[in-house]
PDB file of C-alpha atoms in Angstrom:
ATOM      1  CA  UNK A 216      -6.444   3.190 -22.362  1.00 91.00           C
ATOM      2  CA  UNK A 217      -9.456   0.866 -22.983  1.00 90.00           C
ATOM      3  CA  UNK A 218      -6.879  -2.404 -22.305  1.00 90.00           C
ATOM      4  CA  UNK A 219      -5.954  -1.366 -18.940  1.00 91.00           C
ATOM      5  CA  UNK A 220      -9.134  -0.255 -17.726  1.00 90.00           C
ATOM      6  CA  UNK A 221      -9.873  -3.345 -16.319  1.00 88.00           C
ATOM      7  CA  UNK A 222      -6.487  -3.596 -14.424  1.00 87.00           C
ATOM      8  CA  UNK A 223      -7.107   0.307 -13.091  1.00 87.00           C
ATOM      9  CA  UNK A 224     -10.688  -1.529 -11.435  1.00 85.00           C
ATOM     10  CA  UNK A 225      -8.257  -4.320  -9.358  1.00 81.00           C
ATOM     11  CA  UNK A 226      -6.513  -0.861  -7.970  1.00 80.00           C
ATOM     12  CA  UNK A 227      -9.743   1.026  -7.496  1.00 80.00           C
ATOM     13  CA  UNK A 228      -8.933   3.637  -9.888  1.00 87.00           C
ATOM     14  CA  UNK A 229     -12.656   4.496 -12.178  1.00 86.00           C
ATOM     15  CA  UNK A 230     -11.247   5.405 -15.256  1.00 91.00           C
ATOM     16  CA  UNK A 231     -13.472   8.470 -17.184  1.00 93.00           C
ATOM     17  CA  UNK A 232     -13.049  10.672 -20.233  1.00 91.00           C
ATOM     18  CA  UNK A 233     -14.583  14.441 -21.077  1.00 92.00           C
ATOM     19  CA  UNK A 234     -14.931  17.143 -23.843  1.00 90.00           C
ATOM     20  CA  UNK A 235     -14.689  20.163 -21.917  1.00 89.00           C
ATOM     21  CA  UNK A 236     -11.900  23.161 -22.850  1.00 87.00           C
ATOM     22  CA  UNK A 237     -12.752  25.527 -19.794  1.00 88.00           C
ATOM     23  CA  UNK A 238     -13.329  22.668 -17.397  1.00 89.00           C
ATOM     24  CA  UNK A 239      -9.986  21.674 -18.739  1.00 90.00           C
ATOM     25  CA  UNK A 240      -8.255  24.881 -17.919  1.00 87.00           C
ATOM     26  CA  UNK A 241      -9.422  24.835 -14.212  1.00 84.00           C
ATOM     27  CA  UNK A 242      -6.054  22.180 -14.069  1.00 85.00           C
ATOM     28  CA  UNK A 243      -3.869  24.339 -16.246  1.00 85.00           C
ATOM     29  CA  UNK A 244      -4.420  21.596 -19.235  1.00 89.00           C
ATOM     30  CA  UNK A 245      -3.026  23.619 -22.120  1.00 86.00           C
ATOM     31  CA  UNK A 246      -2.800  21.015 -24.776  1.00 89.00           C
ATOM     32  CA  UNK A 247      -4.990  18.130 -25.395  1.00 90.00           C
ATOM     33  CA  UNK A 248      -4.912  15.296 -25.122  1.00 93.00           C
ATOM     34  CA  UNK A 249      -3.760  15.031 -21.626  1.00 94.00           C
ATOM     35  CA  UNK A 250      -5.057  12.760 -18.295  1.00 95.00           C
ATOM     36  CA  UNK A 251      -5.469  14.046 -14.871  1.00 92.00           C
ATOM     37  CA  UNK A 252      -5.227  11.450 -11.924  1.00 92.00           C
ATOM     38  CA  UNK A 253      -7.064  12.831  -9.343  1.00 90.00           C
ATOM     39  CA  UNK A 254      -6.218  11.116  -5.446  1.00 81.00           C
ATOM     40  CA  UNK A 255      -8.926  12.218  -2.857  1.00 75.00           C
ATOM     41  CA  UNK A 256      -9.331  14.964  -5.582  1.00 79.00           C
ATOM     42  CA  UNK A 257      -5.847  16.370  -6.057  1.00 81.00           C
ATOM     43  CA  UNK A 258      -5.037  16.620  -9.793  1.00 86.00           C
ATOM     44  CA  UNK A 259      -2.065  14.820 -10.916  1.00 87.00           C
ATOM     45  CA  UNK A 260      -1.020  15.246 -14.910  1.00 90.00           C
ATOM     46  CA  UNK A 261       0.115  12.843 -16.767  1.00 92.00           C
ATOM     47  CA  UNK A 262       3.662  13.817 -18.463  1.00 92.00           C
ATOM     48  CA  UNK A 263       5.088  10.572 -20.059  1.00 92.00           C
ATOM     49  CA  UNK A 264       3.312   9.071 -23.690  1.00 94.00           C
ATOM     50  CA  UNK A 265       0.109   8.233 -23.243  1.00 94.00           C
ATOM     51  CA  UNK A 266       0.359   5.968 -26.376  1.00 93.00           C
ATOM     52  CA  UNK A 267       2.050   4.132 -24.120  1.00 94.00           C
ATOM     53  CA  UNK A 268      -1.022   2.407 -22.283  1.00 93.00           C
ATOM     54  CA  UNK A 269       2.160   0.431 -20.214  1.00 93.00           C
ATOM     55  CA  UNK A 270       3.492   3.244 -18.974  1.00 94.00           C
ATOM     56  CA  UNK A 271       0.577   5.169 -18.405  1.00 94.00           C
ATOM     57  CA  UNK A 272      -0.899   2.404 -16.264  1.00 93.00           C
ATOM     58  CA  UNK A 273       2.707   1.936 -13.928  1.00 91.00           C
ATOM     59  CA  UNK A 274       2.775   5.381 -13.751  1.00 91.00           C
ATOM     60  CA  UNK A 275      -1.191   5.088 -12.340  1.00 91.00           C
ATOM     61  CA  UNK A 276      -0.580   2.107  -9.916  1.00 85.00           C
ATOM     62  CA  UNK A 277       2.638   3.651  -8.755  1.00 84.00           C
ATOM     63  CA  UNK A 278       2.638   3.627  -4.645  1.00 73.00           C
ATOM     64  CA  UNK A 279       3.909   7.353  -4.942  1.00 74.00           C
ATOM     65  CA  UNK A 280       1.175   8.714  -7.228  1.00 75.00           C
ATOM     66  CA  UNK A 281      -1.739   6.869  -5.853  1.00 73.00           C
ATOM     67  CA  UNK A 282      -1.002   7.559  -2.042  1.00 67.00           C
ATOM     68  CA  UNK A 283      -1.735  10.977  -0.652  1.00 61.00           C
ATOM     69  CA  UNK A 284       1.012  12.318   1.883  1.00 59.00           C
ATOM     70  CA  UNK A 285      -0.428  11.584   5.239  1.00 65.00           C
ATOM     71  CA  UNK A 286      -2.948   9.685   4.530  1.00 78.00           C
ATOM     72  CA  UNK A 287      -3.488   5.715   4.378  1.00 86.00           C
ATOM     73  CA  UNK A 288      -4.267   4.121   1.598  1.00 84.00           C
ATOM     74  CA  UNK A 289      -7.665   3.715   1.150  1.00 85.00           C
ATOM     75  CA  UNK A 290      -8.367   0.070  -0.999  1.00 86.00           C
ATOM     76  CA  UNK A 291     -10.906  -2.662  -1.828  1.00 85.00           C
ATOM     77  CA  UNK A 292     -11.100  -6.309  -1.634  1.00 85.00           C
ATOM     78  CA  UNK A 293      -9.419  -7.068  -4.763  1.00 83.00           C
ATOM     79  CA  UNK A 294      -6.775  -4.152  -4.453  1.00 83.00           C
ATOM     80  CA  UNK A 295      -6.096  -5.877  -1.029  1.00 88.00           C
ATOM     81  CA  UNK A 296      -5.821  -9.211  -2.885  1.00 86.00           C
ATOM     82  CA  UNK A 297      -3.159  -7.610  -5.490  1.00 83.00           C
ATOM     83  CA  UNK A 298      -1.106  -6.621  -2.304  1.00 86.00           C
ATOM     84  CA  UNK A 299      -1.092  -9.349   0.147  1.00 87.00           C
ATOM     85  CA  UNK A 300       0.679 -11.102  -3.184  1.00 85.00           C
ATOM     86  CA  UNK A 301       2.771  -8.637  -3.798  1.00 80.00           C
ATOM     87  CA  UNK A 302       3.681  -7.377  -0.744  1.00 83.00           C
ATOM     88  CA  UNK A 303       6.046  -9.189   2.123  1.00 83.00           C
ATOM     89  CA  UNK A 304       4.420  -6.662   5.129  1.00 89.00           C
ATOM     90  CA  UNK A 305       1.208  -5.330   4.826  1.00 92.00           C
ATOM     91  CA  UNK A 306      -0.574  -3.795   7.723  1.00 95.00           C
ATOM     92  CA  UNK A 307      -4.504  -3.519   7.250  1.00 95.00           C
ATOM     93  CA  UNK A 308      -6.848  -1.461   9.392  1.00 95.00           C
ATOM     94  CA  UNK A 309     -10.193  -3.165   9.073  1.00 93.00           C
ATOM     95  CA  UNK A 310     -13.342  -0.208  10.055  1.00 90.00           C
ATOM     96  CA  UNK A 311     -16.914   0.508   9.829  1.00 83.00           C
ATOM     97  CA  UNK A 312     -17.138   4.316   8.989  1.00 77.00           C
ATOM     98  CA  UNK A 313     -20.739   4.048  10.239  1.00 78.00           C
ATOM     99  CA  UNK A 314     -20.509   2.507  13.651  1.00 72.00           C
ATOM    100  CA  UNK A 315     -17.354   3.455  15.223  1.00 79.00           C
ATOM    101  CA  UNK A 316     -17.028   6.605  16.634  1.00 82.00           C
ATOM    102  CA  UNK A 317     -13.188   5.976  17.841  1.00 88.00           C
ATOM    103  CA  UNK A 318     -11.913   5.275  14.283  1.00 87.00           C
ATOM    104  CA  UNK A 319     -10.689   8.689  12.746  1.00 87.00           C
ATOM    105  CA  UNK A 320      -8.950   9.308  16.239  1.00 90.00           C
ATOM    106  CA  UNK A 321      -7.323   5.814  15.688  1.00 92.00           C
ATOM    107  CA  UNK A 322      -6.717   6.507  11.603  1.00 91.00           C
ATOM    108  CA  UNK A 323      -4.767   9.802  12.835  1.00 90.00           C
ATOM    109  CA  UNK A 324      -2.954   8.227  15.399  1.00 93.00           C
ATOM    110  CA  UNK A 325      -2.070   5.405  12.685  1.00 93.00           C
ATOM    111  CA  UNK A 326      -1.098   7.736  10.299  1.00 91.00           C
ATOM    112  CA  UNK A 327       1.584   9.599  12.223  1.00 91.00           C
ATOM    113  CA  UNK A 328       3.067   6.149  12.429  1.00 92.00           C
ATOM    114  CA  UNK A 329       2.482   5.696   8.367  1.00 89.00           C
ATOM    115  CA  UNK A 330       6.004   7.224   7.183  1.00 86.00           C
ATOM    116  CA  UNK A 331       8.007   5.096   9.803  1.00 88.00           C
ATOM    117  CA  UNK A 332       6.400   2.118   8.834  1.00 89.00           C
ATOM    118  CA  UNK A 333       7.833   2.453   5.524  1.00 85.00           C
ATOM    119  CA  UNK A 334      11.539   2.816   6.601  1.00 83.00           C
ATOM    120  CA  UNK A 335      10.266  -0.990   8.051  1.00 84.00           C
ATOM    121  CA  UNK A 336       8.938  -1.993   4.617  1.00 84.00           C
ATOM    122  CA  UNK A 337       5.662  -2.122   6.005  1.00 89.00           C
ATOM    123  CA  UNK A 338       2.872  -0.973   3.943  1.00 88.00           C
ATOM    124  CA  UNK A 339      -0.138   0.065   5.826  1.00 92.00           C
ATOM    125  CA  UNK A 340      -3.756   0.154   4.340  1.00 92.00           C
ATOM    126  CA  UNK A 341      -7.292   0.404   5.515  1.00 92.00           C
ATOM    127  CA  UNK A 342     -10.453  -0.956   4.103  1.00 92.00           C
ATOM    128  CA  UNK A 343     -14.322  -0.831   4.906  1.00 89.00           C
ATOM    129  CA  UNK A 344     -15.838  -4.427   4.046  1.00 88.00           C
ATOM    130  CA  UNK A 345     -17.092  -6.479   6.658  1.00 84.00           C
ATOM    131  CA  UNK A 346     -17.400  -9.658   4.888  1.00 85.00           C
ATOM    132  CA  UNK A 347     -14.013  -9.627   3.810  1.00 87.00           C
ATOM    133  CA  UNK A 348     -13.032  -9.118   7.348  1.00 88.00           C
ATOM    134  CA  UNK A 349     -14.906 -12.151   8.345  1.00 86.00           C
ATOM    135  CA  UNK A 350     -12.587 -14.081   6.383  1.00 86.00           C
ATOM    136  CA  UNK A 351      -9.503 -13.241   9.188  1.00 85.00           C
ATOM    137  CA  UNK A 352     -12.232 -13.872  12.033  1.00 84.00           C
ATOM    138  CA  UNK A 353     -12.602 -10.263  12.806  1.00 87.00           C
ATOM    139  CA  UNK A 354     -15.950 -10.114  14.531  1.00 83.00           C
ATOM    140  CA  UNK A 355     -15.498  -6.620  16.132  1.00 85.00           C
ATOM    141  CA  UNK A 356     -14.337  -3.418  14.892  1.00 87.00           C
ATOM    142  CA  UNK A 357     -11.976  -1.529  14.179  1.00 91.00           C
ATOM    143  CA  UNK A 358      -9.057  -4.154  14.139  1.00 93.00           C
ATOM    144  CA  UNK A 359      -5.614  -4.286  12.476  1.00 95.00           C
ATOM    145  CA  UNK A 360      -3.970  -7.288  10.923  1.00 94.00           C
ATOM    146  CA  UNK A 361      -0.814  -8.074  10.097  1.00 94.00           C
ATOM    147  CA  UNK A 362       0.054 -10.308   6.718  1.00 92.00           C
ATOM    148  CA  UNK A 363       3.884 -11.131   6.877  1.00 88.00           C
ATOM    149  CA  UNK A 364       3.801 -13.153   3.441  1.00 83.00           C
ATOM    150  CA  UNK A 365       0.004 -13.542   3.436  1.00 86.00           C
ATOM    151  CA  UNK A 366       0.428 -14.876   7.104  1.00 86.00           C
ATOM    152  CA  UNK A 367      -2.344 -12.735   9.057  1.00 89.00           C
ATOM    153  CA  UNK A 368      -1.579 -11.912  13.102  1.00 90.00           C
ATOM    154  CA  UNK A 369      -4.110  -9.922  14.721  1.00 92.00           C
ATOM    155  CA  UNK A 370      -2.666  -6.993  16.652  1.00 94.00           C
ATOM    156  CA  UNK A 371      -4.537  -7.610  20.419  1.00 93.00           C
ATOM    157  CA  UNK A 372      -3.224  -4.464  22.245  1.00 93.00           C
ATOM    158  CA  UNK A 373      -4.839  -0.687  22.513  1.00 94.00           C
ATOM    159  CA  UNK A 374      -5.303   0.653  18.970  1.00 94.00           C
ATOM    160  CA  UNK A 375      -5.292   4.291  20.127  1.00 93.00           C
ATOM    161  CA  UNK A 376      -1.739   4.017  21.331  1.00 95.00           C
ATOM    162  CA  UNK A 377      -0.408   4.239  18.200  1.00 94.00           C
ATOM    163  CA  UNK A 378       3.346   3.604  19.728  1.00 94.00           C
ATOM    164  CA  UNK A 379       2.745   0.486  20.602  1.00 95.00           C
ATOM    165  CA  UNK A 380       1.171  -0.263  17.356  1.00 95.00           C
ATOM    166  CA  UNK A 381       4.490   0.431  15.696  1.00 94.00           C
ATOM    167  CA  UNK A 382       6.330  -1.090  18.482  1.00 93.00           C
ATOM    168  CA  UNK A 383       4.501  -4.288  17.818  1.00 94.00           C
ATOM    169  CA  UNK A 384       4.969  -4.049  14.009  1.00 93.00           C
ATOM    170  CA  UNK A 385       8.594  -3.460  14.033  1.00 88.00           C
ATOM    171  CA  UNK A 386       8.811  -6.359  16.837  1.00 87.00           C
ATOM    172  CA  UNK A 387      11.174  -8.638  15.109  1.00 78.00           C
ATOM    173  CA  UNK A 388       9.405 -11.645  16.169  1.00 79.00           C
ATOM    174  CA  UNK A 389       6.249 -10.232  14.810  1.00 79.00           C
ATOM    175  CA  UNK A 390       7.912  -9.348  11.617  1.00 74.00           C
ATOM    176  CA  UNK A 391       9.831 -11.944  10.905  1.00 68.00           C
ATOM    177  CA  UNK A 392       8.697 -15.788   9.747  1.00 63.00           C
ATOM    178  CA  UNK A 393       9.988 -18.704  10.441  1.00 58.00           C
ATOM    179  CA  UNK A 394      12.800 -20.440   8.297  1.00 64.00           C
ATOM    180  CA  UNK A 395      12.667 -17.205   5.743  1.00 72.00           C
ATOM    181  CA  UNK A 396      15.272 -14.661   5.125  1.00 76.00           C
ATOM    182  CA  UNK A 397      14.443 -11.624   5.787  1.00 75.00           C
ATOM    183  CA  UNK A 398      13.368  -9.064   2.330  1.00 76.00           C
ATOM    184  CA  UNK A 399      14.670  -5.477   2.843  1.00 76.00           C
ATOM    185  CA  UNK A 400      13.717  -2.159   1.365  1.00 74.00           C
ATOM    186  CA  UNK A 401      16.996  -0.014   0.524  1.00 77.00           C
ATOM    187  CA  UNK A 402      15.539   1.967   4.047  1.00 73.00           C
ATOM    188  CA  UNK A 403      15.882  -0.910   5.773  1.00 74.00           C
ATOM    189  CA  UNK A 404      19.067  -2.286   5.241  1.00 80.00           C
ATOM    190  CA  UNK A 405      20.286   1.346   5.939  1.00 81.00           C
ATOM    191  CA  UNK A 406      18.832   1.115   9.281  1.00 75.00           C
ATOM    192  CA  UNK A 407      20.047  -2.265   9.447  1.00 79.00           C
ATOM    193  CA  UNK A 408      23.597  -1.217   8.942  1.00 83.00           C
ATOM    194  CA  UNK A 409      23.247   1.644  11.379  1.00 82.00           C
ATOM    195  CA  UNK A 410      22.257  -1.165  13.735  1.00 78.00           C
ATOM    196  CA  UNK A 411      23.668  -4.235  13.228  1.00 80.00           C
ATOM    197  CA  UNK A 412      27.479  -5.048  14.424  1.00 83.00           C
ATOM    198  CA  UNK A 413      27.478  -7.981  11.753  1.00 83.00           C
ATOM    199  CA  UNK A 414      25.443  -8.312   9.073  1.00 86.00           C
ATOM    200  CA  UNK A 415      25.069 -10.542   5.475  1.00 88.00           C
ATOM    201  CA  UNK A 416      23.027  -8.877   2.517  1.00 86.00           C
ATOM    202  CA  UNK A 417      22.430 -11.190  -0.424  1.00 85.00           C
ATOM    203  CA  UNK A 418      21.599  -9.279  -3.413  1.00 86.00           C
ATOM    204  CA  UNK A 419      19.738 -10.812  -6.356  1.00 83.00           C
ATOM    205  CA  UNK A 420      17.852 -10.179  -9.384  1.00 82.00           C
ATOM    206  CA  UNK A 421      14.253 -12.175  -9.213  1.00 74.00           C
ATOM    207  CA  UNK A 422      13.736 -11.575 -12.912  1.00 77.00           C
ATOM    208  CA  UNK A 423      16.995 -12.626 -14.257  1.00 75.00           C
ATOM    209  CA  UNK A 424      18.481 -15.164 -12.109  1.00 80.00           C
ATOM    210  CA  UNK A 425      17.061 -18.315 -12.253  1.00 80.00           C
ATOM    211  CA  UNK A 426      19.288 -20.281  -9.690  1.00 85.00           C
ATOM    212  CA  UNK A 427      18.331 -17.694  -6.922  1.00 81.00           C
ATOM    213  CA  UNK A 428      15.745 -19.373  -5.499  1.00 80.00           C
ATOM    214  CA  UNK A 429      17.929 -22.690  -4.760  1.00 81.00           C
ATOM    215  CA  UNK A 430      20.358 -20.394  -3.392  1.00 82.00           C
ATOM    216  CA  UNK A 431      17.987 -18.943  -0.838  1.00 78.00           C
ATOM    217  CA  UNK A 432      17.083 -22.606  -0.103  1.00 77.00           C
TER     218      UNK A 432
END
C-alpha cells in the first residue's frame, strides 16, 4: 500500500492504518486485514485482494467509489491537474467557503444539475484555492469554468439559475471545439441516437490501435 500512497495524495485521498478490534467492529470488520474508504465519512470496504496494491488503488480512484451521491466532487490543485488531462469536459466551481454567503445555495442548485451532466459526459467539480483560480483570471468569486480539452470558458450568466447553467454546458457550441470530433460516453451516444436523424459513431481502441489517431486526422 506504501507504493501507491503517493498516487492516493494526487487524488486527495490521506492514506492511514490502526490496531484497534472494537473500533474495527463499529464497520462490521470481521476479519483482518481489511481497508475502509471512508468519502465525507461513509465507510466503504474493500472486497477485492489487497495484495493487489493495483487493484486496490483503481478500485480507490474509481469515479463511483470516491464520489458521494449528490454531492460534487470535492478536489485539490493537483487532483484538478490529473483531470483536466484526463478528462474531455470538466466543469469546475471555483469558491471561497469563508466569504461567500451565496455559495451552498449555488452548490445545491449545481448539484441537482450534477447527474444530468453526466448523461453529457461532463464531469463537474469544485475546489477552494484562490491562487489556482488566479491562473484562469478569476478575480471574483464564486465562478465556474469550463475546460473542453483543457480549453477554459468562463460561464458569464446567473450562477443561481442552475438551468441555465446546464443549458449553457450542454450548448453544443460551448461543448464542442473546433476541428475535433466529438468523444462520447455510452450515455451520450444513447441520447445521441434518440436525437439525431443521421448519425456516424467511430469506435476505436486507444490502447491497441495504433493507426487510430491518423484515422481521426
Amino acid at each position: 500500500l506504501e507504493k501507491i500512497d503517493d498516487e492516493c495524495d494526487v487524488f486527495g485521498i490521506h492514506m492511514v492504518k490502526i490496531q484497534d478490534p472494537q473500533l474495527a467492529k463499529r464497520y462490521s470488520i470481521k476479519t483482518f486485514p481489511a481497508l475502509v474508504y471512508f468519502r465525507n465519512g461513509n465507510p466503504l470496504l474493500f472486497e477485492g485482494d489487497l495484495q493487489n496494491e493495483e487493484s486496490v488503488l483503481e478500485w480507490l480512484v474509481d469515479d463511483d467509489n470516491r464520489e458521494l451521491a449528490d454531492e460534487i466532487e470535492q478536489v485539490n490543485d493537483r487532483m484538478l491537474e490529473r483531470l483536466l488531462d484526463q478528462s474531455l469536459l470538466l466543469a469546475v466551481f471555483f469558491y471561497d467557503d469563508n466569504d461567500c454567503p451565496e455559495c451552498e445555495e449555488i452548490l445545491e442548485g449545481l448539484e441537482k444539475i450534477d447527474d444530468e451532466c453526466d448523461v453529457f459526459g461532463i464531469h463537474m467539480v469544485k475546489i477552494q484555492d484562490p491562487q489556482l483560480a488566479k491562473r484562469y483570471s478569476i478575480k471574483t468569486f464564486p465562478a465556474l469554468v469550463y475546460f473542453r480539452n483543457g480549453n477554459p470558458l468562463l460561464f458569464e450568466g446567473d450562477l443561481q439559475n442552475e438551468e441555465s447553467v446546464l443549458e449553457w454546458l450542454v450548448d453544443d457550441d460551448n461543448r464542442e471545439l473546433a476541428d475535433e470530433i466529438e468523444q462520447v460516453n455510452d450515455r451520450m451516444l444513447e441520447r445521441l441516437l434518440d436525437q439525431s436523424l443521421l448519425l456516424a459513431v467511430f469506435f476505436y481502441d486507444d490502447n491497441d490501435c495504433p493507426e487510430c489517431e491518423e484515422i481521426l486526422e
